Every structure is written in C-alpha cells, then in structure tokens.
Amino acid sequence: MIKLSISLLAATALLMFNACSDSSQTKKEEATTYKYNNAQVYENMCVNCHGKQGEGVAELDKNGKPKGPALNKQEIYELKLAITDIKNGGLNQSSGTDHEIMEHNYKAIKKKGMDYDTDSMAEYIYNTFNINK
Ligand code: HEC
C-alpha cells in the first residue's frame, strides 16, 4: 500500500512537472510580446506600494491601510501563486488568497500598457529582492 501511494505520488509529480514546463514554454513566447521588462514595470508600477527593495511600504493609504506588504520574504512559488491569482482576478480559487486590492491595481496597471508575465515577474521579484535566499 505504501509502495502504491509512493508511485502514485511520483506519477502525479511527473504529471505536474510536465504541465508546468509546457505552460512556461508558452508563457515565454507570450513574454516576448510585453512592451516593458519586469524591472521597468516594477520601477513604474509597484515601487510606490511595495518599496524599492520589495520591503513594503508601511505608510498608510487614504483608507488607513498600509500601502503595500513586503514582497522580499515570499518563496518563489508563493509569489507565482499570488501574482497569477491577481492577474486572474481571483479565479484561481485553489490558492485561497485574498487579493482584492491588487486585483483592482492590476486592472489599472494593464490599462497603462504595463502588463507582465506572471511567472517571470515572480522570478524577477524573488531574484532581485528576496532576503532569505
Ligand atoms: C496602490 C498600491 C499598490 C501597487 C501600485 C501595487 N501593489 Fe501589490 N499589493 C498592494 C496591497 C495593499 C496588497 C495586499 C492586499 C492585496 O493583495 O490585495 C498587495 C499585494 C501584492 C502581492 C501579494 C503578496 C502576498 O504575500 O500575498 C503581490 C505579489 C503584489 N502585490 C505584487 C505587485 C506587483 C508585481 C505590482 C506592480 C506590477 C504591485 N503589486 C503594485 C498594493 C499595491
């Protein structure tokens, strides 16, 4: 029984791996069509709320809430999940996250022509700002 579950797990992991590599390939093709690179988008669209080093901005907004949480401690998979969830407008139910403010922000960001690829933006933030790696 244990053996069976282990091989099932392995099979699932393999399937997931395949699915991931497939989607990242199509994502890469899409990424080439974005007008600005991740650094440009972050500098222009994210810095005011998430800070120059992704350290977050504790200063309160007009609703009395911190402007933006730190993005420099999340693991790469957490960032990917969150950013994908934001871009999908919360349709990615399985992540169980609540990103209402960011979903609203994202629409404004997209309107300004500053769209981005979710996985590569997550990688950019992780590689540039993460303090635990
Ligand atoms: C006007 C302020 C503001 C701007 C601009 C902004 N954010 Fe956010 N962001 C927030 C707030 C507030 C939250 C927390 C609440 C939420 O997720 O809705 C958040 C949450 C997030 C999260 C989820 C963090 C977590 O741990 O779940 C990510 C990832 C993120 N933002 C990325 C970005 C990126 C990338 C940009 C630029 C393209 C950006 N944000 C621009 C205010 C902002």
PDB file of C-alpha atoms and ligand atoms in Angstrom:
ATOM      1  CA  MET A   1       0.000   0.000   0.000  1.00  0.00           C
ATOM      2  CA  ILE A   2       2.777   2.387   0.918  1.00  0.00           C
ATOM      3  CA  LYS A   3       4.601   1.471  -2.271  1.00  0.00           C
ATOM      4  CA  LEU A   4       1.465   2.155  -4.283  1.00  0.00           C
ATOM      5  CA  SER A   5       0.982   5.621  -2.802  1.00  0.00           C
ATOM      6  CA  ILE A   6       4.627   6.444  -3.366  1.00  0.00           C
ATOM      7  CA  SER A   7       4.447   5.537  -7.033  1.00  0.00           C
ATOM      8  CA  LEU A   8       1.164   7.425  -7.337  1.00  0.00           C
ATOM      9  CA  LEU A   9       2.833  10.447  -5.809  1.00  0.00           C
ATOM     10  CA  ALA A  10       5.746  10.122  -8.189  1.00  0.00           C
ATOM     11  CA  ALA A  11       3.385   9.860 -11.143  1.00  0.00           C
ATOM     12  CA  THR A  12       1.482  12.941 -10.012  1.00  0.00           C
ATOM     13  CA  ALA A  13       4.689  14.876  -9.521  1.00  0.00           C
ATOM     14  CA  LEU A  14       5.809  13.887 -13.006  1.00  0.00           C
ATOM     15  CA  LEU A  15       2.498  14.987 -14.489  1.00  0.00           C
ATOM     16  CA  MET A  16       2.670  18.293 -12.666  1.00  0.00           C
ATOM     17  CA  PHE A  17       6.218  18.800 -13.823  1.00  0.00           C
ATOM     18  CA  ASN A  18       5.203  18.197 -17.413  1.00  0.00           C
ATOM     19  CA  ALA A  19       2.254  20.546 -17.142  1.00  0.00           C
ATOM     20  CA  CYS A  20       4.490  23.229 -15.656  1.00  0.00           C
ATOM     21  CA  SER A  21       7.184  23.007 -18.267  1.00  0.00           C
ATOM     22  CA  ASP A  22       4.577  23.134 -21.014  1.00  0.00           C
ATOM     23  CA  SER A  23       2.941  26.262 -19.681  1.00  0.00           C
ATOM     24  CA  SER A  24       6.240  28.012 -19.029  1.00  0.00           C
ATOM     25  CA  GLN A  25       7.163  27.417 -22.635  1.00  0.00           C
ATOM     26  CA  THR A  26       4.011  29.090 -23.928  1.00  0.00           C
ATOM     27  CA  LYS A  27       4.480  31.802 -21.312  1.00  0.00           C
ATOM     28  CA  LYS A  28       7.948  32.507 -22.654  1.00  0.00           C
ATOM     29  CA  GLU A  29       6.575  33.103 -26.122  1.00  0.00           C
ATOM     30  CA  GLU A  30       3.972  35.452 -24.668  1.00  0.00           C
ATOM     31  CA  ALA A  31       6.599  37.284 -22.631  1.00  0.00           C
ATOM     32  CA  THR A  32       8.328  38.485 -25.758  1.00  0.00           C
ATOM     33  CA  THR A  33       5.219  40.460 -26.671  1.00  0.00           C
ATOM     34  CA  TYR A  34       5.159  42.520 -23.462  1.00  0.00           C
ATOM     35  CA  LYS A  35       6.127  46.104 -24.053  1.00  0.00           C
ATOM     36  CA  TYR A  36       8.224  46.645 -20.896  1.00  0.00           C
ATOM     37  CA  ASN A  37      10.510  44.314 -18.989  1.00  0.00           C
ATOM     38  CA  ASN A  38       9.870  43.325 -15.374  1.00  0.00           C
ATOM     39  CA  ALA A  39      12.330  45.845 -13.949  1.00  0.00           C
ATOM     40  CA  GLN A  40      10.651  48.681 -15.852  1.00  0.00           C
ATOM     41  CA  VAL A  41       7.190  47.579 -14.752  1.00  0.00           C
ATOM     42  CA  TYR A  42       8.280  47.204 -11.127  1.00  0.00           C
ATOM     43  CA  GLU A  43      10.002  50.616 -11.092  1.00  0.00           C
ATOM     44  CA  ASN A  44       6.988  52.361 -12.574  1.00  0.00           C
ATOM     45  CA  MET A  45       4.048  50.437 -11.178  1.00  0.00           C
ATOM     46  CA  CYS A  46       4.968  48.602  -7.986  1.00  0.00           C
ATOM     47  CA  VAL A  47       7.649  50.622  -6.201  1.00  0.00           C
ATOM     48  CA  ASN A  48       5.274  53.149  -4.611  1.00  0.00           C
ATOM     49  CA  CYS A  49       3.455  50.464  -2.664  1.00  0.00           C
ATOM     50  CA  HIS A  50       5.995  47.659  -2.345  1.00  0.00           C
ATOM     51  CA  GLY A  51       9.213  49.642  -1.922  1.00  0.00           C
ATOM     52  CA  LYS A  52      12.478  49.963  -3.818  1.00  0.00           C
ATOM     53  CA  GLN A  53      13.811  46.684  -2.397  1.00  0.00           C
ATOM     54  CA  GLY A  54      10.428  44.974  -2.154  1.00  0.00           C
ATOM     55  CA  GLU A  55      10.497  45.771   1.570  1.00  0.00           C
ATOM     56  CA  GLY A  56       6.901  47.032   1.560  1.00  0.00           C
ATOM     57  CA  VAL A  57       5.509  50.455   2.431  1.00  0.00           C
ATOM     58  CA  ALA A  58       4.072  50.732   5.934  1.00  0.00           C
ATOM     59  CA  GLU A  59       2.839  54.288   5.376  1.00  0.00           C
ATOM     60  CA  LEU A  60      -0.978  54.313   5.419  1.00  0.00           C
ATOM     61  CA  ASP A  61      -3.100  54.918   2.336  1.00  0.00           C
ATOM     62  CA  LYS A  62      -6.246  57.052   2.325  1.00  0.00           C
ATOM     63  CA  ASN A  63      -8.231  54.130   3.764  1.00  0.00           C
ATOM     64  CA  GLY A  64      -5.853  53.819   6.696  1.00  0.00           C
ATOM     65  CA  LYS A  65      -4.288  50.588   5.441  1.00  0.00           C
ATOM     66  CA  PRO A  66      -0.580  50.013   4.821  1.00  0.00           C
ATOM     67  CA  LYS A  67       0.179  50.882   1.207  1.00  0.00           C
ATOM     68  CA  GLY A  68       1.697  47.539   0.364  1.00  0.00           C
ATOM     69  CA  PRO A  69       3.132  44.427   2.025  1.00  0.00           C
ATOM     70  CA  ALA A  70       6.748  43.326   1.679  1.00  0.00           C
ATOM     71  CA  LEU A  71       7.490  41.055  -1.266  1.00  0.00           C
ATOM     72  CA  ASN A  72      11.020  40.174  -0.204  1.00  0.00           C
ATOM     73  CA  LYS A  73      10.302  37.180   2.028  1.00  0.00           C
ATOM     74  CA  GLN A  74       7.974  35.016  -0.039  1.00  0.00           C
ATOM     75  CA  GLU A  75       9.179  31.851  -1.668  1.00  0.00           C
ATOM     76  CA  ILE A  76       9.128  31.796  -5.441  1.00  0.00           C
ATOM     77  CA  TYR A  77       6.049  29.529  -5.538  1.00  0.00           C
ATOM     78  CA  GLU A  78       4.148  31.871  -3.202  1.00  0.00           C
ATOM     79  CA  LEU A  79       4.900  34.826  -5.440  1.00  0.00           C
ATOM     80  CA  LYS A  80       3.904  32.888  -8.543  1.00  0.00           C
ATOM     81  CA  LEU A  81       0.623  31.839  -6.935  1.00  0.00           C
ATOM     82  CA  ALA A  82      -0.180  35.320  -5.679  1.00  0.00           C
ATOM     83  CA  ILE A  83       0.701  37.080  -8.920  1.00  0.00           C
ATOM     84  CA  THR A  84      -1.215  34.560 -11.017  1.00  0.00           C
ATOM     85  CA  ASP A  85      -4.193  34.881  -8.687  1.00  0.00           C
ATOM     86  CA  ILE A  86      -4.081  38.667  -9.012  1.00  0.00           C
ATOM     87  CA  LYS A  87      -3.908  38.552 -12.787  1.00  0.00           C
ATOM     88  CA  ASN A  88      -6.747  36.017 -12.990  1.00  0.00           C
ATOM     89  CA  GLY A  89      -8.915  38.294 -10.893  1.00  0.00           C
ATOM     90  CA  GLY A  90      -9.187  35.744  -8.086  1.00  0.00           C
ATOM     91  CA  LEU A  91     -10.363  32.950 -10.363  1.00  0.00           C
ATOM     92  CA  ASN A  92      -7.549  30.761  -9.125  1.00  0.00           C
ATOM     93  CA  GLN A  93      -9.644  29.625  -6.145  1.00  0.00           C
ATOM     94  CA  SER A  94      -7.267  26.869  -5.073  1.00  0.00           C
ATOM     95  CA  SER A  95      -4.722  29.367  -3.807  1.00  0.00           C
ATOM     96  CA  GLY A  96      -7.157  30.554  -1.131  1.00  0.00           C
ATOM     97  CA  THR A  97      -5.725  34.058  -1.207  1.00  0.00           C
ATOM     98  CA  ASP A  98      -7.464  37.387  -0.958  1.00  0.00           C
ATOM     99  CA  HIS A  99      -6.007  39.985  -3.284  1.00  0.00           C
ATOM    100  CA  GLU A 100      -8.908  42.314  -3.893  1.00  0.00           C
ATOM    101  CA  ILE A 101      -6.824  45.476  -3.721  1.00  0.00           C
ATOM    102  CA  MET A 102      -4.173  44.092  -6.046  1.00  0.00           C
ATOM    103  CA  GLU A 103      -6.768  42.840  -8.499  1.00  0.00           C
ATOM    104  CA  HIS A 104      -8.060  46.374  -8.722  1.00  0.00           C
ATOM    105  CA  ASN A 105      -4.498  47.728  -9.054  1.00  0.00           C
ATOM    106  CA  TYR A 106      -3.711  45.211 -11.759  1.00  0.00           C
ATOM    107  CA  LYS A 107      -6.530  46.482 -13.981  1.00  0.00           C
ATOM    108  CA  ALA A 108      -5.113  50.000 -13.743  1.00  0.00           C
ATOM    109  CA  ILE A 109      -1.581  48.720 -14.429  1.00  0.00           C
ATOM    110  CA  LYS A 110      -2.762  46.856 -17.513  1.00  0.00           C
ATOM    111  CA  LYS A 111      -4.625  49.920 -18.784  1.00  0.00           C
ATOM    112  CA  LYS A 112      -1.344  51.819 -18.691  1.00  0.00           C
ATOM    113  CA  GLY A 113       0.209  49.230 -21.003  1.00  0.00           C
ATOM    114  CA  MET A 114       2.420  47.871 -18.204  1.00  0.00           C
ATOM    115  CA  ASP A 115       1.283  44.261 -18.373  1.00  0.00           C
ATOM    116  CA  TYR A 116       3.692  41.470 -17.404  1.00  0.00           C
ATOM    117  CA  ASP A 117       4.158  37.722 -17.471  1.00  0.00           C
ATOM    118  CA  THR A 118       3.190  36.335 -14.051  1.00  0.00           C
ATOM    119  CA  ASP A 119       5.930  33.712 -13.677  1.00  0.00           C
ATOM    120  CA  SER A 120       8.727  35.902 -14.925  1.00  0.00           C
ATOM    121  CA  MET A 121       7.585  38.790 -12.702  1.00  0.00           C
ATOM    122  CA  ALA A 122       7.599  36.417  -9.712  1.00  0.00           C
ATOM    123  CA  GLU A 123      11.110  35.280 -10.648  1.00  0.00           C
ATOM    124  CA  TYR A 124      12.257  38.866 -11.040  1.00  0.00           C
ATOM    125  CA  ILE A 125      10.952  39.848  -7.605  1.00  0.00           C
ATOM    126  CA  TYR A 126      12.421  36.766  -5.957  1.00  0.00           C
ATOM    127  CA  ASN A 127      15.831  37.027  -7.613  1.00  0.00           C
ATOM    128  CA  THR A 128      16.145  40.767  -7.073  1.00  0.00           C
ATOM    129  CA  PHE A 129      14.702  41.277  -3.598  1.00  0.00           C
ATOM    130  CA  ASN A 130      14.438  38.056  -1.596  1.00  0.00           C
ATOM    131  CA  ILE A 131      16.403  38.348   1.653  1.00  0.00           C
ATOM    132  CA  ASN A 132      16.285  34.672   2.666  1.00  0.00           C
ATOM    133  CA  LYS A 133      17.834  33.017  -0.321  1.00  0.00           C
TER     134      LYS A 133
HETATM  135  C1  HEC B   1      -1.537  51.189  -4.884  1.00  0.00           C
HETATM  136  C2  HEC B   1      -0.654  50.288  -4.177  1.00  0.00           C
HETATM  137  C3  HEC B   1      -0.103  49.048  -4.880  1.00  0.00           C
HETATM  138  C4  HEC B   1       0.506  48.959  -6.118  1.00  0.00           C
HETATM  139  C5  HEC B   1       0.733  50.065  -7.119  1.00  0.00           C
HETATM  140  C6  HEC B   1       0.914  47.574  -6.262  1.00  0.00           C
HETATM  141  N1  HEC B   1       0.543  46.854  -5.158  1.00  0.00           N
HETATM  142 FE1  HEC B   1       0.799  44.848  -4.877  1.00  0.00          FE
HETATM  143  N2  HEC B   1      -0.281  44.951  -3.137  1.00  0.00           N
HETATM  144  C7  HEC B   1      -0.810  46.092  -2.579  1.00  0.00           C
HETATM  145  C8  HEC B   1      -1.587  45.734  -1.404  1.00  0.00           C
HETATM  146  C9  HEC B   1      -2.343  46.707  -0.492  1.00  0.00           C
HETATM  147  C10 HEC B   1      -1.510  44.323  -1.274  1.00  0.00           C
HETATM  148  C11 HEC B   1      -2.156  43.426  -0.184  1.00  0.00           C
HETATM  149  C12 HEC B   1      -3.627  43.245  -0.423  1.00  0.00           C
HETATM  150  C13 HEC B   1      -3.940  42.572  -1.714  1.00  0.00           C
HETATM  151  O1  HEC B   1      -3.212  41.636  -2.096  1.00  0.00           O
HETATM  152  O2  HEC B   1      -4.915  42.944  -2.384  1.00  0.00           O
HETATM  153  C14 HEC B   1      -0.675  43.862  -2.382  1.00  0.00           C
HETATM  154  C15 HEC B   1      -0.328  42.548  -2.604  1.00  0.00           C
HETATM  155  C16 HEC B   1       0.553  42.111  -3.579  1.00  0.00           C
HETATM  156  C17 HEC B   1       1.035  40.756  -3.703  1.00  0.00           C
HETATM  157  C18 HEC B   1       0.638  39.592  -2.807  1.00  0.00           C
HETATM  158  C19 HEC B   1       1.565  39.486  -1.638  1.00  0.00           C
HETATM  159  C20 HEC B   1       1.229  38.263  -0.825  1.00  0.00           C
HETATM  160  O3  HEC B   1       2.080  37.896   0.012  1.00  0.00           O
HETATM  161  O4  HEC B   1       0.157  37.662  -0.986  1.00  0.00           O
HETATM  162  C21 HEC B   1       1.875  40.725  -4.755  1.00  0.00           C
HETATM  163  C22 HEC B   1       2.651  39.525  -5.263  1.00  0.00           C
HETATM  164  C23 HEC B   1       1.918  42.057  -5.318  1.00  0.00           C
HETATM  165  N3  HEC B   1       1.102  42.876  -4.570  1.00  0.00           N
HETATM  166  C24 HEC B   1       2.657  42.423  -6.422  1.00  0.00           C
HETATM  167  C25 HEC B   1       2.590  43.661  -7.034  1.00  0.00           C
HETATM  168  C26 HEC B   1       3.233  43.983  -8.290  1.00  0.00           C
HETATM  169  C27 HEC B   1       4.073  42.996  -9.104  1.00  0.00           C
HETATM  170  C28 HEC B   1       2.925  45.280  -8.573  1.00  0.00           C
HETATM  171  C29 HEC B   1       3.311  46.079  -9.787  1.00  0.00           C
HETATM  172  C30 HEC B   1       3.079  45.484 -11.080  1.00  0.00           C
HETATM  173  C31 HEC B   1       2.097  45.781  -7.473  1.00  0.00           C
HETATM  174  N4  HEC B   1       1.913  44.772  -6.570  1.00  0.00           N
HETATM  175  C32 HEC B   1       1.587  47.070  -7.384  1.00  0.00           C
HETATM  176  C33 HEC B   1      -0.648  47.376  -3.060  1.00  0.00           C
HETATM  177  C34 HEC B   1      -0.102  47.716  -4.295  1.00  0.00           C
END
